[in-house]
Short mmCIF file of C-alpha atoms and ligand atoms in Angstrom, two decimals:
data_model
loop_
_atom_site.label_atom_id
_atom_site.label_comp_id
_atom_site.label_asym_id
_atom_site.label_seq_id
_atom_site.Cartn_x
_atom_site.Cartn_y
_atom_site.Cartn_z
CA MET A 1 41.55 -15.35 95.76
CA ASN A 2 42.68 -18.64 94.25
CA PHE A 3 41.38 -20.22 91.54
CA GLN A 4 39.07 -21.90 93.75
CA ASP A 5 37.46 -18.78 94.51
CA PHE A 6 37.15 -17.82 91.10
CA ALA A 7 35.38 -20.86 89.81
CA GLN A 8 32.63 -20.85 92.96
CA LEU A 9 32.21 -17.00 91.72
CA LEU A 10 32.23 -17.67 87.76
CA SER A 11 29.95 -20.75 88.18
CA ARG A 12 27.22 -17.60 88.90
CA PHE A 13 27.66 -16.36 85.46
CA GLU A 14 26.00 -18.23 82.24
CA LEU A 15 29.28 -19.41 80.81
CA LYS A 16 29.99 -21.86 78.08
CA GLY A 17 32.48 -24.47 79.72
CA GLU A 18 34.57 -24.47 83.23
CA PRO A 19 37.14 -22.22 83.65
CA VAL A 20 40.56 -23.75 83.33
CA SER A 21 43.10 -20.60 83.63
CA VAL A 22 42.06 -17.03 85.35
CA THR A 23 44.83 -14.35 84.39
CA GLU A 24 45.01 -10.90 86.03
CA CYS A 25 45.64 -8.05 83.01
CA LYS A 26 47.23 -5.19 84.84
CA ASN A 27 46.84 -2.39 82.59
CA GLY A 28 43.81 -0.61 84.24
CA ILE A 29 44.30 1.12 87.19
CA ILE A 30 40.72 1.57 88.75
CA ASN A 31 38.71 -1.53 88.36
CA LYS A 32 40.63 -5.36 88.63
CA THR A 33 40.33 -7.42 85.25
CA PHE A 34 40.79 -10.95 84.48
CA VAL A 35 40.95 -12.86 81.09
CA VAL A 36 39.17 -16.76 82.06
CA ASP A 37 39.81 -19.44 79.35
CA THR A 38 37.30 -22.26 79.85
CA THR A 39 37.00 -25.67 78.42
CA SER A 40 34.84 -24.67 75.48
CA GLY A 41 37.27 -22.66 74.05
CA ASN A 42 35.45 -19.42 74.67
CA ARG A 43 37.15 -16.65 76.73
CA TYR A 44 36.02 -14.17 79.08
CA ILE A 45 36.99 -11.15 80.65
CA LEU A 46 35.90 -10.73 84.66
CA GLN A 47 36.08 -7.66 86.29
CA ARG A 48 35.49 -6.57 89.68
CA VAL A 49 34.24 -2.90 89.63
CA ASN A 50 36.07 -0.33 92.12
CA GLU A 51 33.15 0.76 94.64
CA ASN A 52 35.07 3.14 96.04
CA VAL A 53 35.34 5.13 92.42
CA PHE A 54 32.00 3.89 91.08
CA LYS A 55 29.44 4.74 94.47
CA ASN A 56 26.76 2.88 92.38
CA PRO A 57 28.02 -0.19 90.47
CA ASP A 58 24.31 -1.04 89.50
CA GLN A 59 23.91 2.70 87.73
CA VAL A 60 27.47 1.76 85.69
CA MET A 61 25.72 -1.40 84.66
CA GLU A 62 22.51 0.28 83.08
CA ASN A 63 24.53 2.68 81.79
CA ILE A 64 26.34 -0.25 79.75
CA LEU A 65 23.58 -2.19 78.74
CA HIS A 66 21.85 0.68 77.53
CA VAL A 67 25.05 1.81 75.43
CA THR A 68 25.72 -1.62 74.38
CA GLU A 69 22.10 -2.43 72.80
CA HIS A 70 22.29 1.06 71.14
CA LEU A 71 25.84 0.32 69.79
CA ARG A 72 24.82 -3.30 68.62
CA GLU A 73 21.71 -1.98 66.35
CA LYS A 74 23.82 0.59 64.96
CA ILE A 75 26.40 -2.04 64.16
CA LYS A 76 23.62 -4.13 62.52
CA GLU A 77 22.63 -1.58 60.70
CA ARG A 78 25.63 -1.03 59.05
CA GLY A 79 26.35 -4.64 58.47
CA GLY A 80 28.92 -5.23 61.02
CA ASP A 81 29.69 -7.96 63.24
CA SER A 82 28.23 -6.64 66.68
CA SER A 83 29.45 -9.59 68.60
CA ARG A 84 32.76 -8.13 67.76
CA GLU A 85 32.54 -4.51 67.43
CA THR A 86 30.81 -3.99 71.04
CA LEU A 87 31.05 -5.45 74.46
CA THR A 88 28.88 -8.16 75.28
CA LEU A 89 27.54 -8.61 79.14
CA ILE A 90 27.42 -12.33 80.70
CA PRO A 91 23.69 -12.83 82.17
CA ALA A 92 24.32 -13.92 86.06
CA LYS A 93 22.16 -16.91 86.70
CA ALA A 94 20.34 -15.31 89.76
CA GLY A 95 19.37 -12.57 86.98
CA GLY A 96 20.67 -9.18 86.03
CA TYR A 97 24.56 -9.03 84.91
CA SER A 98 26.55 -9.05 87.97
CA VAL A 99 27.28 -11.40 91.42
CA ARG A 100 28.44 -9.91 94.72
CA TYR A 101 30.90 -12.07 96.08
CA ASN A 102 33.87 -10.22 98.01
CA GLY A 103 32.68 -7.11 96.00
CA PHE A 104 30.77 -6.27 92.74
CA TRP A 105 31.57 -8.44 89.67
CA ARG A 106 30.84 -8.69 86.13
CA VAL A 107 31.80 -10.80 82.56
CA TYR A 108 32.10 -9.74 79.50
CA GLU A 109 32.39 -11.95 76.24
CA GLY A 110 36.10 -11.99 74.92
CA ILE A 111 36.51 -10.25 71.60
CA SER A 112 38.36 -13.15 69.46
CA ASN A 113 41.77 -12.43 67.64
CA ALA A 114 41.92 -8.93 68.99
CA VAL A 115 44.54 -7.06 71.60
CA SER A 116 45.11 -4.06 73.22
CA HIS A 117 47.87 -1.98 72.95
CA ASP A 118 49.39 0.15 75.90
CA LYS A 119 51.64 1.68 73.38
CA ILE A 120 51.92 2.71 69.51
CA GLU A 121 54.20 -0.14 67.62
CA ARG A 122 52.97 1.28 64.10
CA PRO A 123 51.63 5.11 63.41
CA GLY A 124 48.45 3.29 61.57
CA GLN A 125 47.38 1.88 64.85
CA PHE A 126 46.96 5.30 66.43
CA ARG A 127 44.93 6.77 62.96
CA ASN A 128 42.73 3.50 63.48
CA ALA A 129 42.33 4.44 67.06
CA GLY A 130 41.08 8.07 66.71
CA TYR A 131 38.77 6.66 63.90
CA ALA A 132 37.19 4.28 66.38
CA PHE A 133 36.38 6.79 69.31
CA GLY A 134 35.04 9.17 66.77
CA ASP A 135 33.16 6.77 65.37
CA PHE A 136 32.06 5.80 69.03
CA GLN A 137 30.82 9.24 69.41
CA ARG A 138 28.74 9.51 65.87
CA LEU A 139 27.20 6.29 66.85
CA LEU A 140 25.79 7.69 69.96
CA SER A 141 24.97 11.03 68.44
CA ASP A 142 21.20 10.16 68.77
CA PHE A 143 21.19 8.40 72.18
CA ASP A 144 19.07 9.58 74.42
CA THR A 145 21.06 11.05 76.82
CA SER A 146 18.36 11.31 79.81
CA MET A 147 19.19 7.42 79.96
CA LEU A 148 22.55 8.12 81.43
CA HIS A 149 23.35 7.88 85.14
CA ASP A 150 26.39 10.51 86.14
CA THR A 151 28.51 7.44 86.75
CA ILE A 152 31.08 9.83 88.31
CA PRO A 153 29.37 13.33 88.73
CA ASN A 154 31.59 16.09 87.18
CA PHE A 155 34.58 13.68 85.96
CA HIS A 156 36.06 16.16 83.81
CA ASN A 157 35.13 19.45 85.30
CA THR A 158 38.35 20.72 85.23
CA PRO A 159 38.09 23.68 87.54
CA MET A 160 36.26 21.22 89.90
CA ARG A 161 39.50 19.13 89.75
CA TYR A 162 41.78 22.11 90.44
CA ASP A 163 39.56 22.78 93.87
CA ALA A 164 39.99 19.00 95.27
CA PHE A 165 43.68 19.42 94.54
CA LYS A 166 43.43 23.05 96.63
CA SER A 167 41.44 21.10 99.46
CA ALA A 168 44.12 18.39 99.09
CA LEU A 169 47.00 20.72 99.56
CA ASP A 170 45.29 22.39 102.59
CA ALA A 171 44.77 19.46 104.28
CA ASP A 172 48.19 18.13 103.11
CA GLU A 173 47.03 14.71 105.32
CA CYS A 174 50.31 12.72 104.71
CA GLY A 175 52.64 15.83 104.93
CA ARG A 176 53.54 15.22 101.44
CA ALA A 177 53.12 18.85 100.22
CA ALA A 178 56.64 20.42 101.23
CA SER A 179 58.03 17.80 99.01
CA VAL A 180 56.05 18.90 95.55
CA LYS A 181 56.52 22.48 95.65
CA PRO A 182 57.40 22.73 91.87
CA GLU A 183 54.54 20.45 90.85
CA ILE A 184 52.27 22.90 92.80
CA GLU A 185 54.08 25.82 91.28
CA PHE A 186 53.53 24.57 87.82
CA ILE A 187 49.56 23.67 88.28
CA GLU A 188 48.76 27.72 89.71
CA GLU A 189 50.91 28.83 86.38
CA HIS A 190 48.88 26.92 84.29
CA ARG A 191 45.45 27.22 85.93
CA TRP A 192 44.40 29.69 82.88
CA LEU A 193 43.76 25.81 81.26
CA CYS A 194 41.35 24.35 83.52
CA PRO A 195 38.01 26.51 82.77
CA ILE A 196 38.57 26.30 78.74
CA ILE A 197 36.22 22.92 77.89
CA THR A 198 33.75 23.73 80.71
CA ASP A 199 33.28 27.22 79.62
CA GLY A 200 33.09 26.07 76.03
CA ILE A 201 30.37 23.44 77.03
CA GLU A 202 28.31 26.20 79.07
CA SER A 203 28.67 28.89 76.47
CA GLY A 204 27.26 26.49 74.14
CA LYS A 205 30.47 26.96 71.82
CA PHE A 206 31.00 23.15 72.26
CA GLN A 207 28.33 20.72 71.92
CA GLN A 208 27.05 18.52 74.68
CA ARG A 209 27.35 15.05 73.34
CA VAL A 210 28.02 11.62 74.71
CA THR A 211 31.51 10.62 75.28
CA HIS A 212 33.59 7.86 76.24
CA ASN A 213 35.82 9.48 78.93
CA ASP A 214 38.29 7.39 79.15
CA THR A 215 40.13 7.20 76.06
CA LYS A 216 43.51 5.62 76.42
CA LEU A 217 44.73 3.52 73.77
CA ASN A 218 44.06 0.44 75.50
CA ASN A 219 40.68 0.87 75.69
CA ILE A 220 40.13 -0.38 72.08
CA MET A 221 40.80 -3.86 70.79
CA MET A 222 42.42 -4.10 67.69
CA ASP A 223 42.53 -6.92 65.19
CA ALA A 224 45.92 -8.80 65.82
CA ASP A 225 46.37 -9.30 62.32
CA THR A 226 45.43 -6.35 60.56
CA ASP A 227 45.64 -3.54 63.59
CA GLU A 228 42.09 -2.62 62.52
CA ALA A 229 40.06 -1.49 65.56
CA VAL A 230 37.73 -3.76 66.65
CA CYS A 231 35.85 -2.70 69.84
CA VAL A 232 35.96 0.43 72.01
CA ILE A 233 35.87 -0.78 75.63
CA ASP A 234 35.83 0.41 79.35
CA LEU A 235 32.34 1.85 79.05
CA ASP A 236 32.07 2.82 82.73
CA THR A 237 32.25 6.45 82.03
CA VAL A 238 30.32 6.90 79.33
CA MET A 239 28.57 10.30 80.14
CA PRO A 240 27.53 13.26 78.49
CA GLY A 241 30.53 15.36 77.61
CA SER A 242 32.50 17.51 75.58
CA LEU A 243 34.05 15.30 72.28
CA LEU A 244 37.00 17.60 73.68
CA TYR A 245 37.44 15.30 76.44
CA ASP A 246 37.77 12.00 74.30
CA TYR A 247 40.34 13.73 71.95
CA GLY A 248 42.49 15.70 74.52
CA ASP A 249 42.27 12.32 76.95
CA ALA A 250 43.55 10.14 73.92
CA ILE A 251 46.05 12.38 72.47
CA ARG A 252 47.89 13.05 75.83
CA TYR A 253 48.16 9.00 76.12
CA GLY A 254 48.58 7.74 73.13
CA ALA A 255 50.40 10.40 71.19
CA SER A 256 53.37 10.02 73.56
CA ASN A 257 55.62 7.09 73.39
CA ALA A 258 56.51 6.79 77.29
CA ALA A 259 54.76 5.10 80.04
CA GLU A 260 52.46 7.16 82.25
CA ASP A 261 54.75 6.48 85.06
CA GLU A 262 57.62 7.27 82.98
CA LYS A 263 60.46 8.45 85.74
CA ASP A 264 62.67 10.02 82.98
CA LEU A 265 61.11 13.03 81.86
CA SER A 266 63.30 13.59 78.88
CA GLN A 267 61.54 10.69 77.47
CA VAL A 268 57.75 11.85 77.96
CA TYR A 269 56.92 14.26 75.09
CA ILE A 270 54.37 14.43 72.20
CA ILE A 271 55.19 13.06 68.75
CA PRO A 272 53.63 15.46 65.86
CA GLU A 273 53.38 12.18 63.31
CA LEU A 274 51.12 10.12 66.13
CA PHE A 275 49.00 13.67 66.92
CA LYS A 276 48.46 13.82 63.01
CA GLU A 277 47.82 10.12 63.06
CA PHE A 278 45.19 10.51 65.66
CA THR A 279 43.33 13.62 64.87
CA TYR A 280 43.05 12.63 60.94
CA GLY A 281 41.31 9.41 62.25
CA PHE A 282 39.35 10.93 65.03
CA ILE A 283 38.18 13.64 62.43
CA GLU A 284 37.08 10.86 59.78
CA GLY A 285 35.23 8.90 62.39
CA VAL A 286 33.41 11.66 63.71
CA GLY A 287 31.95 12.09 60.37
CA GLY A 288 31.52 16.23 59.99
CA ALA A 289 30.30 16.86 63.54
CA LEU A 290 32.88 18.66 64.39
CA GLY A 291 31.97 22.52 64.96
CA GLU A 292 34.15 25.44 64.17
CA HIS A 293 35.18 26.25 67.97
CA GLU A 294 36.16 22.64 68.81
CA ALA A 295 38.26 22.35 66.09
CA LYS A 296 39.98 25.23 67.20
CA ALA A 297 39.81 23.58 70.75
CA MET A 298 41.59 20.63 69.76
CA THR A 299 45.48 21.09 70.42
CA ILE A 300 44.56 23.37 73.54
CA SER A 301 42.01 20.52 74.96
CA VAL A 302 45.32 17.91 75.20
CA ALA A 303 46.92 20.36 77.54
CA VAL A 304 43.82 20.85 79.56
CA ILE A 305 43.17 17.02 79.70
CA ALA A 306 47.15 16.46 81.12
CA LEU A 307 46.58 19.18 83.10
CA GLU A 308 43.51 17.65 84.86
CA LEU A 309 44.94 14.31 85.12
CA GLY A 310 48.39 15.40 86.64
CA MET A 311 46.16 17.41 89.16
CA ARG A 312 43.95 14.03 89.92
CA PHE A 313 47.41 12.21 90.33
CA LEU A 314 48.97 14.85 92.37
CA THR A 315 45.55 15.22 94.76
CA ASP A 316 45.86 11.62 95.27
CA TYR A 317 49.20 11.49 95.99
CA LEU A 318 48.74 14.26 98.66
CA ASN A 319 45.48 12.19 99.98
CA GLY A 320 47.74 9.13 100.31
CA ASP A 321 46.67 7.10 97.15
CA LYS A 322 43.45 6.39 97.81
CA TYR A 323 41.77 6.31 94.35
CA PHE A 324 44.47 4.84 92.00
CA ILE A 325 45.87 1.53 92.48
CA VAL A 326 49.71 2.39 93.30
CA GLN A 327 52.53 -0.34 93.02
CA TYR A 328 55.18 1.76 95.03
CA GLU A 329 55.20 5.09 97.44
CA GLY A 330 55.67 7.99 95.05
CA HIS A 331 53.80 6.18 92.21
CA ASN A 332 50.96 8.99 92.01
CA LEU A 333 53.95 11.56 91.89
CA ASP A 334 55.57 9.84 89.11
CA ARG A 335 52.37 10.00 86.98
CA ALA A 336 51.77 13.42 87.83
CA ARG A 337 55.01 14.82 86.63
CA THR A 338 54.44 12.78 83.59
CA GLN A 339 51.12 14.71 83.10
CA LEU A 340 52.46 18.07 83.54
CA LYS A 341 55.44 17.44 81.75
CA LEU A 342 53.05 17.09 78.74
CA VAL A 343 51.49 19.83 79.39
CA SER A 344 54.63 22.07 78.62
CA ASP A 345 55.20 19.81 75.72
CA ILE A 346 51.91 20.70 74.11
CA LEU A 347 52.12 23.99 74.63
CA ALA A 348 55.80 24.31 73.36
CA LYS A 349 54.54 22.75 70.40
CA ARG A 350 51.23 24.35 70.02
CA ALA A 351 51.64 26.03 67.01
CA GLU A 352 53.17 22.74 64.86
CA LEU A 353 50.03 21.15 66.16
CA ASP A 354 47.61 23.59 65.67
CA ALA A 355 48.63 23.33 61.97
CA ILE A 356 48.15 19.54 61.82
CA VAL A 357 44.74 19.96 63.01
CA GLU A 358 44.06 22.68 60.19
CA SER A 359 45.29 20.12 57.84
CA ALA A 360 43.34 17.74 58.79
CA LEU A 361 39.89 19.48 58.47
C1 LIG B 1 42.03 5.69 84.82
O1 LIG B 1 41.74 2.59 85.07
P1 LIG B 1 41.46 3.11 83.78
O2 LIG B 1 42.53 3.05 82.89
O3 LIG B 1 40.39 2.60 82.91
C2 LIG B 1 41.09 6.77 84.94
C3 LIG B 1 40.85 7.67 84.08
C4 LIG B 1 42.49 7.96 83.95
C5 LIG B 1 43.41 6.93 83.67
C6 LIG B 1 44.79 7.36 83.83
C7 LIG B 1 37.36 5.97 86.43
O4 LIG B 1 41.56 4.82 84.09
O5 LIG B 1 40.12 8.73 84.12
O6 LIG B 1 42.67 9.00 82.55
O7 LIG B 1 43.25 6.02 84.82
N1 LIG B 1 39.66 6.08 85.87
C8 LIG B 1 38.87 6.62 86.39
O8 LIG B 1 45.64 6.12 83.55
O9 LIG B 1 39.10 7.55 87.26
MG1 LIG B 2 38.70 3.12 82.52
#
């Protein structure tokens, strides 16, 4: 799309001012995201929702409207600035909050003086991130879950992710299975990790809560001057789930300083100091809501979620890269390898990491 197309599309939303620039942000691997600056000085975030992943984008929007409305009230109640601390959707001129224009588009208000980080530069940032994701769950603890659509059913159902991996392997649509034998073996050896969280939810050991489900570090906007976590973003996958999904996913991403597609696996490992920062922040953020069984499963949940994502990347590689956006052939395989490396690293450091959790309680 050229600038004229963007201007056309944006004219269908209630923006203040005219767009002067549209710049793509490349850190998501599902939706397309653009920063829009306008003549009024207001900044907006334009997104095209990936309809191959989110089959019913209207339901995604309904969830976001309900969740942000709830958060806005809570933030106001405690004297916070709800225009900065939660996302604000911009209305479309024709009604609703989305526009169809060669795809499904929505616009958010930009968050002033805030940035997102792909990796930790100062350990304190990760403590703030932990607090923010914990606090997010706390604020939603009295949210009526019956209002939520399952935007991606069984999103963090790890045993079903394993089944999907097996089907992709059996079908071997692109003839790639022969080249990933060590990865397949690794997954088989670690299959025991798959049911840990789902079994805990089913047996009632882990409480069902409203969870974010995509707690990458860059899904938090941080104050550009103070590193304070300002706003949790990317609410597309907010659904009922376990607190361990959010904890595990955040650590597997942020406690390793390597990129998710790092080719040099010797660079991919969990840094205990970062693990500690996030864990302390998160436990404080959830504000005492953590159950005993959940606390005991925190370290292992990181391995479960890393294995799950490793299987998802490998599944997509085997299926011919249809789900995640890839930049080159083998990109999903590189991503899968980093996640599997993290699984072994977490298991190797398990006692040390468990002791950190213990000290944080
Ligand atoms: C996807 O595109 P992004 O960063 O919001 C994915 C997450 C993965 C993540 C890995 C809906 O999230 O589950 O953990 O990539 N989101 C979806 O980078 O599948
Ligand atoms: Mg996302």
